[in-house]
C-alpha cells in the first residue's frame, strides 16, 4: 500500500497493489489516523502485527487481503513527509531486521522520486509563467504610443490573470 497526502494534507490517498491480480490496484481515501497515518505523523518506521483486530480503516484493507503483519515506512524527502509505504505478509513468519532496512531504503528512494517529480513540475510551471510574462512584455514593447501601451498592457494582464475586467489609470 502506498499512502500519499491529499492536496489539503487532511487525509491519505491509498494506492493498493493486489499481488494476485496482475498488478491491479485500487485507490481510496482514508482519514489521517490509522496505521499509515501514525507513521506519517511520527516519521518513524513501524512494524504492526495482528491487523484484523483493529478498528483503523487502513487495517481493514489489509485484513481483507488476509494480511496480518505489515512494515510501514514514512516517505520523507527534503525534510518533508509526503506519505508512507506499507508491505504486508500473509504468512506467519515475521519480517526480519534486514526486511525493515530494505523497506526503509525503498521508501527513501520512492520519496526522493516523488519530491523530484514535484520539483520538476514546479519548475516547469514557473518556466511557463515566465515565458508568458516575456511574451506579454514583448507585445507591450511593440506598442507605438502611450494609449496603445496601456491597452496592450491591460489586455495582457487580464489574459494572464484570468480577469474579466482591468482598469489602467494614469495620474495626471
mmCIF file of C-alpha atoms in Angstrom:
data_model
loop_
_atom_site.group_PDB
_atom_site.id
_atom_site.type_symbol
_atom_site.label_atom_id
_atom_site.label_comp_id
_atom_site.label_asym_id
_atom_site.label_seq_id
_atom_site.Cartn_x
_atom_site.Cartn_y
_atom_site.Cartn_z
ATOM 1 C CA UNK A 1 0.000 0.000 0.000
ATOM 2 C CA UNK A 2 1.257 3.432 -0.925
ATOM 3 C CA UNK A 3 -0.309 6.266 1.067
ATOM 4 C CA UNK A 4 0.146 9.875 -0.031
ATOM 5 C CA UNK A 5 -1.280 13.053 1.465
ATOM 6 C CA UNK A 6 -4.203 14.575 -0.401
ATOM 7 C CA UNK A 7 -3.754 18.196 -1.545
ATOM 8 C CA UNK A 8 -5.089 19.647 1.715
ATOM 9 C CA UNK A 9 -2.993 17.210 3.802
ATOM 10 C CA UNK A 10 -6.089 16.206 5.805
ATOM 11 C CA UNK A 11 -6.361 12.590 4.658
ATOM 12 C CA UNK A 12 -4.371 9.919 2.846
ATOM 13 C CA UNK A 13 -4.963 8.594 -0.648
ATOM 14 C CA UNK A 14 -4.219 4.870 -0.607
ATOM 15 C CA UNK A 15 -2.990 3.006 -3.672
ATOM 16 C CA UNK A 16 -3.192 -0.720 -3.068
ATOM 17 C CA UNK A 17 -1.479 -3.127 -5.440
ATOM 18 C CA UNK A 18 -3.013 -6.573 -5.332
ATOM 19 C CA UNK A 19 -0.464 -9.340 -5.686
ATOM 20 C CA UNK A 20 -2.797 -11.907 -7.210
ATOM 21 C CA UNK A 21 -4.463 -9.654 -9.802
ATOM 22 C CA UNK A 22 -1.647 -8.972 -12.291
ATOM 23 C CA UNK A 23 -0.685 -5.561 -10.956
ATOM 24 C CA UNK A 24 -4.300 -4.431 -10.478
ATOM 25 C CA UNK A 25 -4.598 -1.609 -7.989
ATOM 26 C CA UNK A 26 -7.343 0.203 -6.136
ATOM 27 C CA UNK A 27 -7.449 3.745 -4.837
ATOM 28 C CA UNK A 28 -9.323 5.080 -1.845
ATOM 29 C CA UNK A 29 -9.088 7.841 0.731
ATOM 30 C CA UNK A 30 -8.840 7.254 4.473
ATOM 31 C CA UNK A 31 -8.647 9.635 7.432
ATOM 32 C CA UNK A 32 -5.186 10.699 8.555
ATOM 33 C CA UNK A 33 -5.266 8.454 11.636
ATOM 34 C CA UNK A 34 -4.647 4.741 11.498
ATOM 35 C CA UNK A 35 -1.602 2.605 10.916
ATOM 36 C CA UNK A 36 -0.358 4.590 7.932
ATOM 37 C CA UNK A 37 -1.355 7.947 9.417
ATOM 38 C CA UNK A 38 0.554 7.169 12.618
ATOM 39 C CA UNK A 39 3.735 6.538 10.608
ATOM 40 C CA UNK A 40 3.207 9.676 8.516
ATOM 41 C CA UNK A 41 2.786 11.768 11.662
ATOM 42 C CA UNK A 42 5.718 10.280 13.613
ATOM 43 C CA UNK A 43 8.081 9.899 10.651
ATOM 44 C CA UNK A 44 9.244 6.556 12.078
ATOM 45 C CA UNK A 45 9.249 3.076 10.539
ATOM 46 C CA UNK A 46 6.755 0.844 12.348
ATOM 47 C CA UNK A 47 6.059 -2.858 12.430
ATOM 48 C CA UNK A 48 2.421 -3.864 13.024
ATOM 49 C CA UNK A 49 1.012 -7.275 13.974
ATOM 50 C CA UNK A 50 -2.498 -8.715 14.339
ATOM 51 C CA UNK A 51 -4.023 -6.192 11.916
ATOM 52 C CA UNK A 52 -7.574 -7.609 11.741
ATOM 53 C CA UNK A 53 -8.072 -6.838 15.458
ATOM 54 C CA UNK A 54 -8.002 -3.058 14.892
ATOM 55 C CA UNK A 55 -10.730 -0.551 14.060
ATOM 56 C CA UNK A 56 -8.440 1.556 11.825
ATOM 57 C CA UNK A 57 -9.786 1.833 8.258
ATOM 58 C CA UNK A 58 -6.434 1.078 6.642
ATOM 59 C CA UNK A 59 -6.057 -2.089 8.709
ATOM 60 C CA UNK A 60 -9.373 -3.338 7.320
ATOM 61 C CA UNK A 61 -7.867 -3.034 3.836
ATOM 62 C CA UNK A 62 -5.016 -5.290 4.923
ATOM 63 C CA UNK A 63 -7.359 -7.725 6.666
ATOM 64 C CA UNK A 64 -9.492 -8.015 3.505
ATOM 65 C CA UNK A 65 -6.373 -9.316 1.750
ATOM 66 C CA UNK A 66 -5.612 -11.686 4.656
ATOM 67 C CA UNK A 67 -2.575 -9.568 5.655
ATOM 68 C CA UNK A 68 -1.722 -9.989 9.344
ATOM 69 C CA UNK A 69 1.604 -8.193 9.579
ATOM 70 C CA UNK A 70 2.987 -5.041 7.945
ATOM 71 C CA UNK A 71 6.097 -2.925 7.931
ATOM 72 C CA UNK A 72 5.284 0.734 7.268
ATOM 73 C CA UNK A 73 7.891 3.356 6.408
ATOM 74 C CA UNK A 74 7.386 7.106 6.009
ATOM 75 C CA UNK A 75 8.159 8.778 2.689
ATOM 76 C CA UNK A 76 10.493 11.608 3.697
ATOM 77 C CA UNK A 77 12.482 13.783 1.282
ATOM 78 C CA UNK A 78 13.810 17.269 1.780
ATOM 79 C CA UNK A 79 12.669 17.202 5.398
ATOM 80 C CA UNK A 80 9.013 16.778 4.366
ATOM 81 C CA UNK A 81 6.853 13.708 4.811
ATOM 82 C CA UNK A 82 4.651 13.071 1.778
ATOM 83 C CA UNK A 83 3.125 9.774 2.837
ATOM 84 C CA UNK A 84 4.043 6.201 3.735
ATOM 85 C CA UNK A 85 4.573 2.848 2.076
ATOM 86 C CA UNK A 86 3.492 -0.428 3.603
ATOM 87 C CA UNK A 87 4.426 -4.000 2.817
ATOM 88 C CA UNK A 88 2.307 -6.788 4.258
ATOM 89 C CA UNK A 89 2.629 -10.535 4.695
ATOM 90 C CA UNK A 90 0.076 -13.243 4.858
ATOM 91 C CA UNK A 91 2.400 -15.827 6.288
ATOM 92 C CA UNK A 92 3.050 -16.043 9.977
ATOM 93 C CA UNK A 93 6.832 -15.729 9.819
ATOM 94 C CA UNK A 94 7.739 -12.222 10.926
ATOM 95 C CA UNK A 95 9.618 -9.616 8.937
ATOM 96 C CA UNK A 96 13.275 -9.679 9.838
ATOM 97 C CA UNK A 97 15.516 -6.703 10.574
ATOM 98 C CA UNK A 98 17.012 -6.771 7.059
ATOM 99 C CA UNK A 99 13.463 -6.655 5.635
ATOM 100 C CA UNK A 100 12.846 -3.459 7.598
ATOM 101 C CA UNK A 101 16.112 -1.972 6.285
ATOM 102 C CA UNK A 102 15.056 -2.818 2.716
ATOM 103 C CA UNK A 103 11.619 -1.237 3.246
ATOM 104 C CA UNK A 104 13.287 1.935 4.585
ATOM 105 C CA UNK A 105 15.602 2.069 1.555
ATOM 106 C CA UNK A 106 12.680 1.615 -0.846
ATOM 107 C CA UNK A 107 10.740 4.341 0.995
ATOM 108 C CA UNK A 108 13.700 6.702 0.778
ATOM 109 C CA UNK A 109 14.125 6.129 -2.972
ATOM 110 C CA UNK A 110 10.398 6.487 -3.604
ATOM 111 C CA UNK A 111 10.212 9.695 -1.538
ATOM 112 C CA UNK A 112 13.145 11.151 -3.484
ATOM 113 C CA UNK A 113 11.473 10.275 -6.798
ATOM 114 C CA UNK A 114 8.177 11.845 -5.680
ATOM 115 C CA UNK A 115 9.978 15.003 -4.494
ATOM 116 C CA UNK A 116 11.972 15.206 -7.746
ATOM 117 C CA UNK A 117 8.762 14.938 -9.761
ATOM 118 C CA UNK A 118 7.129 17.656 -7.627
ATOM 119 C CA UNK A 119 10.111 19.980 -8.052
ATOM 120 C CA UNK A 120 10.219 19.335 -11.806
ATOM 121 C CA UNK A 121 6.504 20.149 -12.158
ATOM 122 C CA UNK A 122 7.030 23.297 -10.091
ATOM 123 C CA UNK A 123 9.988 24.389 -12.250
ATOM 124 C CA UNK A 124 8.045 23.700 -15.449
ATOM 125 C CA UNK A 125 5.092 25.763 -14.194
ATOM 126 C CA UNK A 126 7.428 28.619 -13.240
ATOM 127 C CA UNK A 127 9.129 28.482 -16.665
ATOM 128 C CA UNK A 128 5.747 28.562 -18.401
ATOM 129 C CA UNK A 129 4.681 31.591 -16.318
ATOM 130 C CA UNK A 130 7.938 33.391 -17.107
ATOM 131 C CA UNK A 131 7.511 32.631 -20.803
ATOM 132 C CA UNK A 132 4.012 34.143 -20.766
ATOM 133 C CA UNK A 133 5.344 37.239 -18.963
ATOM 134 C CA UNK A 134 8.163 37.638 -21.525
ATOM 135 C CA UNK A 135 5.671 37.344 -24.394
ATOM 136 C CA UNK A 136 3.408 39.953 -22.777
ATOM 137 C CA UNK A 137 6.328 42.345 -22.235
ATOM 138 C CA UNK A 138 7.347 41.901 -25.872
ATOM 139 C CA UNK A 139 3.821 42.782 -27.021
ATOM 140 C CA UNK A 140 3.807 45.871 -24.768
ATOM 141 C CA UNK A 141 7.183 46.941 -26.185
ATOM 142 C CA UNK A 142 5.807 46.728 -29.717
ATOM 143 C CA UNK A 143 3.054 49.231 -28.933
ATOM 144 C CA UNK A 144 3.521 52.534 -30.746
ATOM 145 C CA UNK A 145 2.091 55.146 -28.388
ATOM 146 C CA UNK A 146 1.073 55.594 -24.764
ATOM 147 C CA UNK A 147 -2.585 54.693 -25.344
ATOM 148 C CA UNK A 148 -1.572 51.561 -27.259
ATOM 149 C CA UNK A 149 0.930 50.603 -24.499
ATOM 150 C CA UNK A 150 -1.773 50.899 -21.818
ATOM 151 C CA UNK A 151 -4.320 48.960 -23.907
ATOM 152 C CA UNK A 152 -1.886 46.103 -24.640
ATOM 153 C CA UNK A 153 -0.707 46.009 -21.004
ATOM 154 C CA UNK A 154 -4.312 45.855 -19.774
ATOM 155 C CA UNK A 155 -5.188 43.096 -22.264
ATOM 156 C CA UNK A 156 -2.100 41.040 -21.446
ATOM 157 C CA UNK A 157 -2.513 41.323 -17.677
ATOM 158 C CA UNK A 158 -6.209 40.479 -17.924
ATOM 159 C CA UNK A 159 -5.411 37.405 -20.010
ATOM 160 C CA UNK A 160 -2.579 36.231 -17.737
ATOM 161 C CA UNK A 161 -4.576 36.733 -14.545
ATOM 162 C CA UNK A 162 -7.850 35.454 -15.976
ATOM 163 C CA UNK A 163 -9.510 38.745 -15.031
ATOM 164 C CA UNK A 164 -12.745 39.712 -16.754
ATOM 165 C CA UNK A 165 -12.000 43.386 -16.230
ATOM 166 C CA UNK A 166 -8.894 45.508 -15.830
ATOM 167 C CA UNK A 167 -8.560 49.261 -15.486
ATOM 168 C CA UNK A 168 -5.377 51.234 -16.094
ATOM 169 C CA UNK A 169 -5.399 54.812 -14.922
ATOM 170 C CA UNK A 170 -2.579 57.312 -15.262
ATOM 171 C CA UNK A 171 -2.048 60.038 -12.740
ATOM 172 C CA UNK A 172 -2.337 63.402 -14.357
#
